[in-house]
Coordinates of C-alpha atoms and ligand atoms in Angstrom, one line a residue:
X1 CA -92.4 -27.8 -58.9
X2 CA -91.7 -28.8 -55.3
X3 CA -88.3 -30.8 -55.5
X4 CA -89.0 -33.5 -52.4
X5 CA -92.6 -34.3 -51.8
X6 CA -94.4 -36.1 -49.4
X7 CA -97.4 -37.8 -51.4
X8 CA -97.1 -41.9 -51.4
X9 CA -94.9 -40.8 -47.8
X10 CA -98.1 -38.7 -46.7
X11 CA -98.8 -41.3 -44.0
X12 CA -95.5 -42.8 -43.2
X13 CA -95.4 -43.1 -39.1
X14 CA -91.5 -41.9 -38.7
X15 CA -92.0 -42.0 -34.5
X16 CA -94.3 -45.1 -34.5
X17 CA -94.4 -47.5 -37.5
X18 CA -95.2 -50.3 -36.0
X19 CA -99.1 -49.3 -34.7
X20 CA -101.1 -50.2 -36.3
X21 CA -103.7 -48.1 -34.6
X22 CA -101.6 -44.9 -35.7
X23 CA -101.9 -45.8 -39.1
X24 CA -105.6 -46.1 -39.5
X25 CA -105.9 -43.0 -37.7
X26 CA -103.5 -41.8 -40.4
X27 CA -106.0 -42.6 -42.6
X28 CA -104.3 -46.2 -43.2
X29 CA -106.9 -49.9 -44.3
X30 CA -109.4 -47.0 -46.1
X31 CA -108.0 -47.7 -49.8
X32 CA -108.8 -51.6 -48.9
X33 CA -112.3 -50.7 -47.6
X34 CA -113.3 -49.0 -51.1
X35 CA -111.6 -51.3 -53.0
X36 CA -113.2 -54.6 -51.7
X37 CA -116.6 -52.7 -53.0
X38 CA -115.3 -51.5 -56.4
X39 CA -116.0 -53.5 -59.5
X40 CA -112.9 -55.3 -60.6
X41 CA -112.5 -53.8 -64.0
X42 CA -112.9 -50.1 -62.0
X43 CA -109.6 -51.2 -60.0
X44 CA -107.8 -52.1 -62.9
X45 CA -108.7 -48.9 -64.3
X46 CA -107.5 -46.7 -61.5
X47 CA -104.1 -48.6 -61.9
X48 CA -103.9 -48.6 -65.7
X49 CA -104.9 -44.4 -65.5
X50 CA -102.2 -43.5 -63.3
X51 CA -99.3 -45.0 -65.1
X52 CA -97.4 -46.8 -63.0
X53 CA -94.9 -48.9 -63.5
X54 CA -93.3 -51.5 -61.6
X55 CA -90.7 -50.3 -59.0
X56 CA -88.4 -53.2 -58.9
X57 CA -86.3 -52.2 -62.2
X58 CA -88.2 -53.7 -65.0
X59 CA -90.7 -51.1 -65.4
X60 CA -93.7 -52.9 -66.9
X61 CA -96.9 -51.6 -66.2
X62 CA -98.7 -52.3 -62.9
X63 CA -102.2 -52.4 -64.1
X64 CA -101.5 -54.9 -66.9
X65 CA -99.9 -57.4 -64.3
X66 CA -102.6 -57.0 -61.8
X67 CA -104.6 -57.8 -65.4
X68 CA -103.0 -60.5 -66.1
X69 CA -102.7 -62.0 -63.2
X70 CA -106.2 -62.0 -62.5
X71 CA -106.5 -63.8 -65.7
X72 CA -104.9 -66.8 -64.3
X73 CA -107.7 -69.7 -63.5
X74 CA -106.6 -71.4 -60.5
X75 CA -108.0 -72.4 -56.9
X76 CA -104.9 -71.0 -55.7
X77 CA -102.5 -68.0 -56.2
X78 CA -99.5 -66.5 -54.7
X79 CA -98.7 -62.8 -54.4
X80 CA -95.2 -62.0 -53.1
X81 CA -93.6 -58.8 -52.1
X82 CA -90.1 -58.8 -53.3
X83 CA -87.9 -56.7 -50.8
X84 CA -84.8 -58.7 -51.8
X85 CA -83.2 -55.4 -52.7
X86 CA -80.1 -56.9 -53.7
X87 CA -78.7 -54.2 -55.8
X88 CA -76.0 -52.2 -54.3
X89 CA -76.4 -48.6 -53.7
X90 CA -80.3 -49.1 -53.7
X91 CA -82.1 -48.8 -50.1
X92 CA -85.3 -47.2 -50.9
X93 CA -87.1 -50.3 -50.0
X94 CA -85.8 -50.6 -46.7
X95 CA -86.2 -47.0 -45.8
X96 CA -90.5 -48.3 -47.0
X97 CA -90.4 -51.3 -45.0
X98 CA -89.0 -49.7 -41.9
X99 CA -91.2 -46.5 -42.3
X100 CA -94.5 -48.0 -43.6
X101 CA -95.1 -51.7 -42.5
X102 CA -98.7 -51.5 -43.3
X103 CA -99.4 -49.2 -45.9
X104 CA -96.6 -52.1 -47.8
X105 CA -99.0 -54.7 -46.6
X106 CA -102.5 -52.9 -47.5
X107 CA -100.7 -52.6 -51.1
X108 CA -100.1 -56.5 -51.2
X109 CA -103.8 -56.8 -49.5
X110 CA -105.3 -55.1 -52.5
X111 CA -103.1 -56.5 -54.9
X112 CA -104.0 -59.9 -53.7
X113 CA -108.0 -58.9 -53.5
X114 CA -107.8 -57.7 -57.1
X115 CA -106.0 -61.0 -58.5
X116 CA -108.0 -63.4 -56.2
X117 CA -104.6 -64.7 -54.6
X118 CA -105.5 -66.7 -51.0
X119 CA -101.7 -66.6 -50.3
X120 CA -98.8 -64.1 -49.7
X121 CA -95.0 -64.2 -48.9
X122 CA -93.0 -60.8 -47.8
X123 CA -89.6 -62.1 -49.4
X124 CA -87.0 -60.3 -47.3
X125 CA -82.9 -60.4 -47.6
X126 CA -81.1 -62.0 -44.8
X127 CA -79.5 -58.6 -43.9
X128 CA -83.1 -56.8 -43.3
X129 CA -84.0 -59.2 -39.9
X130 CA -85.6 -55.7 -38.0
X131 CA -87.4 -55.8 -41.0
X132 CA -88.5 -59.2 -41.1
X133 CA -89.6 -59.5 -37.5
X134 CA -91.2 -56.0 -38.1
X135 CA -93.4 -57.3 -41.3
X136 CA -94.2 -60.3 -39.0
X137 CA -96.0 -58.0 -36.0
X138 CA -97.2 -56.0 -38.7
X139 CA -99.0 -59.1 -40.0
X140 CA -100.1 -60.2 -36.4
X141 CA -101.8 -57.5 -35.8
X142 CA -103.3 -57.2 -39.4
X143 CA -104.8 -60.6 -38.8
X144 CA -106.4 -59.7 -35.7
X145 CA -108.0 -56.6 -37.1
X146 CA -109.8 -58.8 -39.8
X147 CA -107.6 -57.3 -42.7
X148 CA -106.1 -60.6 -43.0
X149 CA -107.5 -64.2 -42.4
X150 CA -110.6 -65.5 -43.6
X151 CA -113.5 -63.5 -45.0
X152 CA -111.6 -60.6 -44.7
X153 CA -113.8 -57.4 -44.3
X154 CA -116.7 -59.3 -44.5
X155 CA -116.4 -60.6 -48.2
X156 CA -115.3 -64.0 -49.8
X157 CA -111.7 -63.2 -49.6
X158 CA -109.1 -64.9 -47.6
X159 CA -104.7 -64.3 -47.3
X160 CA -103.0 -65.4 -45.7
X161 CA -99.2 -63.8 -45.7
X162 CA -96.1 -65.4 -44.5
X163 CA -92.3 -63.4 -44.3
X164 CA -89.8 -65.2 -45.8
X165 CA -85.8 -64.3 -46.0
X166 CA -83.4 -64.6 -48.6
X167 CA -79.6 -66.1 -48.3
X168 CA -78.4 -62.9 -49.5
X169 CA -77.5 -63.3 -53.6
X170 CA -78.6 -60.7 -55.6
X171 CA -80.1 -62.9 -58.6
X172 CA -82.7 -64.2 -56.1
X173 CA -84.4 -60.6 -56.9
X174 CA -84.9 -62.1 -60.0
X175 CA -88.8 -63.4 -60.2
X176 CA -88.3 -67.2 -61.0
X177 CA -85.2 -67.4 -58.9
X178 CA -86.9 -65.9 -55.9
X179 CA -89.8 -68.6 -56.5
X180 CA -87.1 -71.5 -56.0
X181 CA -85.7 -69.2 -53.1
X182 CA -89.3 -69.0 -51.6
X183 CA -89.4 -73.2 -52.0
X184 CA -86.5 -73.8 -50.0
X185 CA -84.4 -74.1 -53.5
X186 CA -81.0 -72.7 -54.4
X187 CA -82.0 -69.3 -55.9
X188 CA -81.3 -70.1 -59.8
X189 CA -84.0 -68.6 -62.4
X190 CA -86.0 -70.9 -63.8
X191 CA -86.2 -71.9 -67.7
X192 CA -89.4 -70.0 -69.3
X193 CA -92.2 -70.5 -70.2
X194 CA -94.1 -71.5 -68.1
X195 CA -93.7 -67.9 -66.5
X196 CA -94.1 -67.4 -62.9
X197 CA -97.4 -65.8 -63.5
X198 CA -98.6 -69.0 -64.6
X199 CA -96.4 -70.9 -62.8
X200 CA -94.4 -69.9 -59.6
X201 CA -94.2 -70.4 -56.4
X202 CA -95.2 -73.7 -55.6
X203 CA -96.3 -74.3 -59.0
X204 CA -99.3 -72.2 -58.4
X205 CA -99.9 -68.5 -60.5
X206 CA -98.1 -65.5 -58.9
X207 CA -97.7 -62.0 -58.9
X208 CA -94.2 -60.3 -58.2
X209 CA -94.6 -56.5 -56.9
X210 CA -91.8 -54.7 -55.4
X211 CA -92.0 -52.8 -52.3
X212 CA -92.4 -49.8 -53.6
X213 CA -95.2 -50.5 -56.3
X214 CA -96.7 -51.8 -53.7
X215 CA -96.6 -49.2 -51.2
X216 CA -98.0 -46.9 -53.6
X217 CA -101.3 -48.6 -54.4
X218 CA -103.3 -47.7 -51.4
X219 CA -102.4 -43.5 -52.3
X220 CA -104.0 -44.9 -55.9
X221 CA -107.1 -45.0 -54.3
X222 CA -106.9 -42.8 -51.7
X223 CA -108.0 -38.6 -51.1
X224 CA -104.4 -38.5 -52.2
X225 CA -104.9 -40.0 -55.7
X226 CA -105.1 -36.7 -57.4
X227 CA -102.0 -34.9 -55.8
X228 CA -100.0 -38.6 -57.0
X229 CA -101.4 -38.4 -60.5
X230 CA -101.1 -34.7 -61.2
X231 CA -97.4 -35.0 -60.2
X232 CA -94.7 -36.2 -62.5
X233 CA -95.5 -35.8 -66.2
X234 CA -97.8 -37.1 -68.5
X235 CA -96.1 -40.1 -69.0
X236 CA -94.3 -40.6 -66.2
X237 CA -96.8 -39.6 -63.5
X238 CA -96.8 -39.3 -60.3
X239 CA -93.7 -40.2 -57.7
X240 CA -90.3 -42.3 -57.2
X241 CA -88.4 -43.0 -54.3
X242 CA -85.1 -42.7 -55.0
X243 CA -81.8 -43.7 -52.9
X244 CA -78.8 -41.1 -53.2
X245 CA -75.3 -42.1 -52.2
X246 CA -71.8 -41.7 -52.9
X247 CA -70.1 -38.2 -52.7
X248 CA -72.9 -36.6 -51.8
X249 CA -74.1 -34.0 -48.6
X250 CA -77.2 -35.7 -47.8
X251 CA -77.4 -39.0 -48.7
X252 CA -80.7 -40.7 -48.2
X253 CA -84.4 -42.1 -49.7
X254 CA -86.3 -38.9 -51.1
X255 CA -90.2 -38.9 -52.5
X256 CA -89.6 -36.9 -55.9
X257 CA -91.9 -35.8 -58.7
X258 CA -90.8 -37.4 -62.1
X259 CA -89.6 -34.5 -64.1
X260 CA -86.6 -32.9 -62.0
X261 CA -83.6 -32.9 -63.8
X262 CA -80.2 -35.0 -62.5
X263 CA -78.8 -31.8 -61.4
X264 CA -82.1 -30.9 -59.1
X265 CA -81.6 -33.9 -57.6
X266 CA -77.6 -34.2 -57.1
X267 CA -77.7 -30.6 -55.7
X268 CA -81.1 -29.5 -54.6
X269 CA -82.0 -32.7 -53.3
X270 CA -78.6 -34.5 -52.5
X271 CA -77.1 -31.1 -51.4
X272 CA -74.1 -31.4 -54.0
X273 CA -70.9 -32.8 -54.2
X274 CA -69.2 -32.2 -50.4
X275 CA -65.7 -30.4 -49.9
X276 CA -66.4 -28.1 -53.2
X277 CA -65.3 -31.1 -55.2
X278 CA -66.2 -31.3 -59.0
X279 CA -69.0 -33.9 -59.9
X280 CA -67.6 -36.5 -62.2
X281 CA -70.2 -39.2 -62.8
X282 CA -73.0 -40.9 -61.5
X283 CA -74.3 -44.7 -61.6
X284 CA -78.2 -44.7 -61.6
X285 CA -80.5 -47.9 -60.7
X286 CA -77.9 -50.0 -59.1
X287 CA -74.7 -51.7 -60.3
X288 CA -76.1 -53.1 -62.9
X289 CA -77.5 -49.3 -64.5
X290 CA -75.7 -47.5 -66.8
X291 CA -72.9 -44.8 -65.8
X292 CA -73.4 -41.3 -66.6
X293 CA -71.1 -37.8 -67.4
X294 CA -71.8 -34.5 -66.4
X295 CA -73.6 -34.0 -69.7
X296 CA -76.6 -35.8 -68.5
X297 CA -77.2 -33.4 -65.5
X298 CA -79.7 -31.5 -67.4
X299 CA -81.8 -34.9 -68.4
X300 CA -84.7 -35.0 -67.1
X301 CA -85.9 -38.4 -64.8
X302 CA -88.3 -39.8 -65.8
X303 CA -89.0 -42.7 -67.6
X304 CA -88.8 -41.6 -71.2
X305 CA -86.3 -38.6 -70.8
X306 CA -83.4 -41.1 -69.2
X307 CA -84.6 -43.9 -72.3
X308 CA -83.9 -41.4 -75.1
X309 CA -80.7 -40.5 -73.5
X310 CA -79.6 -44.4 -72.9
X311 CA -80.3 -44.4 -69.4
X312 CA -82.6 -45.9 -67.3
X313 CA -84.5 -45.7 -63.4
X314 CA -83.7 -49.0 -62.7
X315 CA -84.1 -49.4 -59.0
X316 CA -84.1 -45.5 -58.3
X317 CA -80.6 -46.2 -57.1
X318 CA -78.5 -42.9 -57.6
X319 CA -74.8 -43.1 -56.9
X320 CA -72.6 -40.0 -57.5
X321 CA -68.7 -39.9 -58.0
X322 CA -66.8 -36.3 -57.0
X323 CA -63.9 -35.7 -59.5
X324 CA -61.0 -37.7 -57.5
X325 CA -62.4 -41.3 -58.4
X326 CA -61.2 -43.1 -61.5
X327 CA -63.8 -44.6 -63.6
X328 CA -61.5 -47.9 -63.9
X329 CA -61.0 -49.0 -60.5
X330 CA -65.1 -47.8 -60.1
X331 CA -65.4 -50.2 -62.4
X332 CA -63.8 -53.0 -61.3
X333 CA -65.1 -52.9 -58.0
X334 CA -68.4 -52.7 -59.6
X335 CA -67.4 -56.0 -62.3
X336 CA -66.1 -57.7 -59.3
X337 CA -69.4 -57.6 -57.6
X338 CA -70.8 -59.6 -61.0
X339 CA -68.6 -62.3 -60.5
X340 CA -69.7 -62.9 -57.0
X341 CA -72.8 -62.9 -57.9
X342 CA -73.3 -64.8 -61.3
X343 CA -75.0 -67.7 -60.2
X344 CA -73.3 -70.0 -62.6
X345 CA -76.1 -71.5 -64.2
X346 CA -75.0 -70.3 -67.9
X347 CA -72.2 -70.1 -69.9
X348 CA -71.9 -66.6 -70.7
X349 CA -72.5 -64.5 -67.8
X350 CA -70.4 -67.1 -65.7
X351 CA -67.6 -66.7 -67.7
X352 CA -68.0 -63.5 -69.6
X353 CA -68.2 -62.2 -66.3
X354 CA -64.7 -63.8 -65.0
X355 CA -63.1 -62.4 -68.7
X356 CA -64.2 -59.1 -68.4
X357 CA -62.8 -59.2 -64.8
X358 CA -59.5 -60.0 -66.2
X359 CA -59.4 -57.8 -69.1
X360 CA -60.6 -55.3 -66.6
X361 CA -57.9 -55.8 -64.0
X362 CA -55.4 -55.1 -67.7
X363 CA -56.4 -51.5 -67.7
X364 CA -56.3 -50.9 -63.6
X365 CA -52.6 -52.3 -63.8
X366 CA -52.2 -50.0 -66.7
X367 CA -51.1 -52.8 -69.2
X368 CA -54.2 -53.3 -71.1
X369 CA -53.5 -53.3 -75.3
X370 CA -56.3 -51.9 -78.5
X371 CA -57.3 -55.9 -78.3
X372 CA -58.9 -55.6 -75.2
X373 CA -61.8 -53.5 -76.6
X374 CA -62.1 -55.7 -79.3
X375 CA -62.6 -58.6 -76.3
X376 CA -65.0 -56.4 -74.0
X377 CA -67.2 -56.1 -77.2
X378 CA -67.4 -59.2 -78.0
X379 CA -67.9 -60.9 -74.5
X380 CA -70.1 -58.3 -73.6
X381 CA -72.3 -58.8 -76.9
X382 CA -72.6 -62.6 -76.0
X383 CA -73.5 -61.5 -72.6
X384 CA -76.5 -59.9 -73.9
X385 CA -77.7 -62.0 -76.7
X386 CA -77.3 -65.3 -74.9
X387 CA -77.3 -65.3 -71.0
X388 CA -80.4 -67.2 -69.3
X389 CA -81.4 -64.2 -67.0
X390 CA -81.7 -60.6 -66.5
X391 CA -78.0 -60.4 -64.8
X392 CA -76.2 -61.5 -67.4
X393 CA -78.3 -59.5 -70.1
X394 CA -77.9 -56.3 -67.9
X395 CA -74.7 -56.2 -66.0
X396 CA -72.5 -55.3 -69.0
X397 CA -74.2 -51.8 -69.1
X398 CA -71.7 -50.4 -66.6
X399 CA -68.8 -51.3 -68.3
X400 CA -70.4 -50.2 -72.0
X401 CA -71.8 -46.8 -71.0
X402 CA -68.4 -46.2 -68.9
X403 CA -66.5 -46.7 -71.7
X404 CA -68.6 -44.5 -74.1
X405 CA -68.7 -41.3 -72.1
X406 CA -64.9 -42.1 -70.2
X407 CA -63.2 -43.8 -73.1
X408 CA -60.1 -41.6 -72.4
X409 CA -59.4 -42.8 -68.9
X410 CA -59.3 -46.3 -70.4
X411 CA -57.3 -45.6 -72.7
X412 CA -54.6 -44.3 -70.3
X413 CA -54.4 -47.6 -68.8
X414 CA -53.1 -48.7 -72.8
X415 CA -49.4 -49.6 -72.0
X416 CA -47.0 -49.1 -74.5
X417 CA -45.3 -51.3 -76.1
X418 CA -41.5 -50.3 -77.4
X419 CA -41.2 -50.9 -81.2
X420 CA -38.9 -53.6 -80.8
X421 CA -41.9 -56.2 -79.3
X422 CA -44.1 -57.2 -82.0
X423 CA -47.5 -58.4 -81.1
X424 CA -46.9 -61.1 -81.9
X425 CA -44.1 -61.6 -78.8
X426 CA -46.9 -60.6 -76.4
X427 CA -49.3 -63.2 -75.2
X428 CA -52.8 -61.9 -73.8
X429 CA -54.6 -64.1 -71.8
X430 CA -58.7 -63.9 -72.2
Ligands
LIG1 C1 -80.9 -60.1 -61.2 C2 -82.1 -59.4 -60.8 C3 -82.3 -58.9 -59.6 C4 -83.5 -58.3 -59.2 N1 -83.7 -57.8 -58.0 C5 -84.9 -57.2 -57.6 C6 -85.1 -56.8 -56.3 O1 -84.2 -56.9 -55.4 N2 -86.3 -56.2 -56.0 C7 -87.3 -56.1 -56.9 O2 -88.4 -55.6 -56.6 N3 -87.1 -56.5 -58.2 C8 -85.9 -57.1 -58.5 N4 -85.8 -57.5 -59.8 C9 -86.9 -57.4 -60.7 C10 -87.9 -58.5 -60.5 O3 -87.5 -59.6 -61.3 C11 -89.3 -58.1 -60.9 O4 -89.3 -57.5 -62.2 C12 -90.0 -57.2 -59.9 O5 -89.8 -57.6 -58.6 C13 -91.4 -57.0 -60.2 O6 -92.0 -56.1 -59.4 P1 -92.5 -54.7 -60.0 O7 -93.3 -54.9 -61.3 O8 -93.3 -54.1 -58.9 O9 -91.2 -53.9 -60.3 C14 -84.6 -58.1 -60.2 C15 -84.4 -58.6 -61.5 C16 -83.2 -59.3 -61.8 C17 -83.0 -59.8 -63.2
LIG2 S1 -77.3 -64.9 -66.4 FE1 -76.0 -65.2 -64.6 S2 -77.3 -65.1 -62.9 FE2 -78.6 -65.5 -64.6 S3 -78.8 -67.7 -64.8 FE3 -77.0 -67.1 -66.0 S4 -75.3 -67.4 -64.6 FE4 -77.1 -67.3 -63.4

């Protein structure tokens, strides 16, 4: 099995992304052309056949959005392309955007055709602006080619697709938040039902696809499809992007097949650890994905391989960690990026976030007690029962999984307590 492929990245323009004449000659605006001739259901069906699942972190299956989506009755609908990419160590999407302008906007362009949605917004973070002004000549030059506008290619199909940019906070990735974000709102998520696909921008249905799921339609139903499909395994066909960082030779947003194992990619792919240092761990879909030990080097990624092992994709984020970092101050760092970005709209992720913080800072100052585990378990068990959106529900999976295959390192940071102070004489602050 080739290790780093070049399938959805077959036609990515590395000298020249911004031509839109290269990429047609590339072979780029055919998927539209068949599509806008193929019966709707045979669209879906391409989709549904090849597996794929959303790109942003969620995972839920592409074809049944597009279905459902579609489903909507309205006079207008919204499709956006979320390239928030808030999640730290995750920078596939901008390595898409910068690389494939177009083949991300004929993904959105079919997407939109195949859900009858007349509008479009490119949601970009703040910190992307090349991108921004390079989705906006992208569009221009879509629009005068007739692949945007009105009656595009000749049939009763008009989009029209604006860029957009984020303030920077993380939870605007989030789909409801991003709505309010696209309305000019303070990025909160939204109380649900309605869901955004009923409901979303502007009140009107809408779609949410990431970059990445979206860049991949067009190789869905192009001379490509087969190589895509055939890659991967059965169920996790075909390819992920994936973002490697950290202590690591060759850092950097790969095409792989789904199927290599963690160690393929840290050391065929990444290179391996640099200066001959031991691996220690690695973080994988963001800060929000669960930490893993050297055990899990021989799981496979894919979808189903990282589930049954209590990992996850995520974002396709991979961060890896060389024996000389501690998992506690890794930890903190990571818990301290939760409290800046909790957006304060509940209870528990507000301030279960600032506790574990605290309790957190107890072990990196090497003064934590036994109690403290009894805390983190029960803060981070409110966390996930109770908070309003996917941040709160997800962000305690760092701390859990860190402290299931590192418990030892924590419990060095246990001070001890001479025989003469009873408990009792020792006030912890939650
Ligand atoms: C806090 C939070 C942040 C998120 N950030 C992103 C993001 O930056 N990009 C993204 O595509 N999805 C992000 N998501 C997931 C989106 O809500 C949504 O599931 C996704 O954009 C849908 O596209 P997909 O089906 O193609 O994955 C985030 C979710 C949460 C809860
Ligand atoms: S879980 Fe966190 S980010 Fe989400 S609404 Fe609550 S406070 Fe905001």
């Amino acid at each position: 099995m080739e290790k780093s492929v070049k399938i959805v990245s077959k036609n990515f323009n590395y000298d020249n992304p911004e031509s839109l004449e290269e990429y047609i000659n590339l072979g780029g605006f055919k998927a539209l052309k068949k599509v806008v001739r193929m019966p709707k259901e045979e669209i879906f069906y391409t989709v549904n056949v090849s597996k794929l699942k959303g790109r942003g972190g969620a995972a839920y299956p592409t074809g049944r959005k597009l279905e459902q989506a579609a489903e909507e009755k309205a006079d207008s609908k919204v499709i956006v392309c979320n390239a928030d990419e808030g999640e730290p160590s995750t920078f596939k999407d901008r390595a898409i955007l910068e690389w494939a302008p177009f083949k991300v906007l004929e993904g959105m362009i079919i997407s939109a055709y195949t859900i009858n949605a007349n509008l479009g917004y490119i949601y970009i973070r703040e910190e992307y602006p090349k991108l921004q002004e390079r989705m906006k000549k992208a569009i221009v030059l879509a629009e005068k080619a007739g692949f945007l506008g009105e009656n595009i290619l000749g049939r009763e199909f008009n989009l029209k697709i604006k860029v957009v940019s984020g303030g920077g906070a993380y939870v605007c990735g989030e789909g409801s938040a991003l709505a309010e974000s696209i309305e000019g709102k303070s990025g909160r998520p939204r109380m649900k039902p309605p869901y955004i696909k009923q409901k979303g921008v502007f009140g009107l249905p809408t779609c949410i696809n990431n970059v990445e799921t979206l860049s991949i339609i067009p190789t869905l139903f192009s001379g490509d499809a087969d190589d895509y499909i055939t890659s991967g395994t059965v169920e996790s066909k075909g390819t992920k992007f994936i973002s490697i960082s950290g202590n690591i030779n060759k850092p950097g947003v790969y095409e792989i097949p789904f199927g290599l194992t963690l160690r393929e990619i840290v050391y065929d792919i990444g290179g391996g650890i640099p200066n001959n240092k031991e691996f220690k761990f690695m973080q994988l879909g963001g800060a929000s994905g669960p930490i893993a030990a050297e055990e899990a080097l021989d799981v496979k990624y894919t979808y189903e391989d990282l589930k049954n092992n209590g990992l996850s994709i995520g974002s396709g984020a991979i961060l890896v960690a060389d024996e000389t970092n501690s998992m506690v101050d890794y930890i903190k760092t990571v818990q301290n990026f939760f409290v800046h970005e909790s957006c304060g709209k509940c209870t528990p992720c507000r301030e279960g976030n600032k506790h574990l913080s605290i309790i957190i800072d107890r072990f990196v100052k090497g003064i934590a007690s036994e109690e403290d585990y009894k805390y983190i378990n029960k803060i981070t068990n409110i966390m996930k029962i109770s908070s309003f959106c996917g941040l709160g529900k997800s962000c305690t999976s760092p701390l859990m999984t860190a402290l299931k295959n590192f418990k030892e390192e924590f419990d060095e940071c246990i001070e001890i307590i001479p025989d003469s102070i009873t408990s009792e004489g020792r006030k912890v602050i939650v």
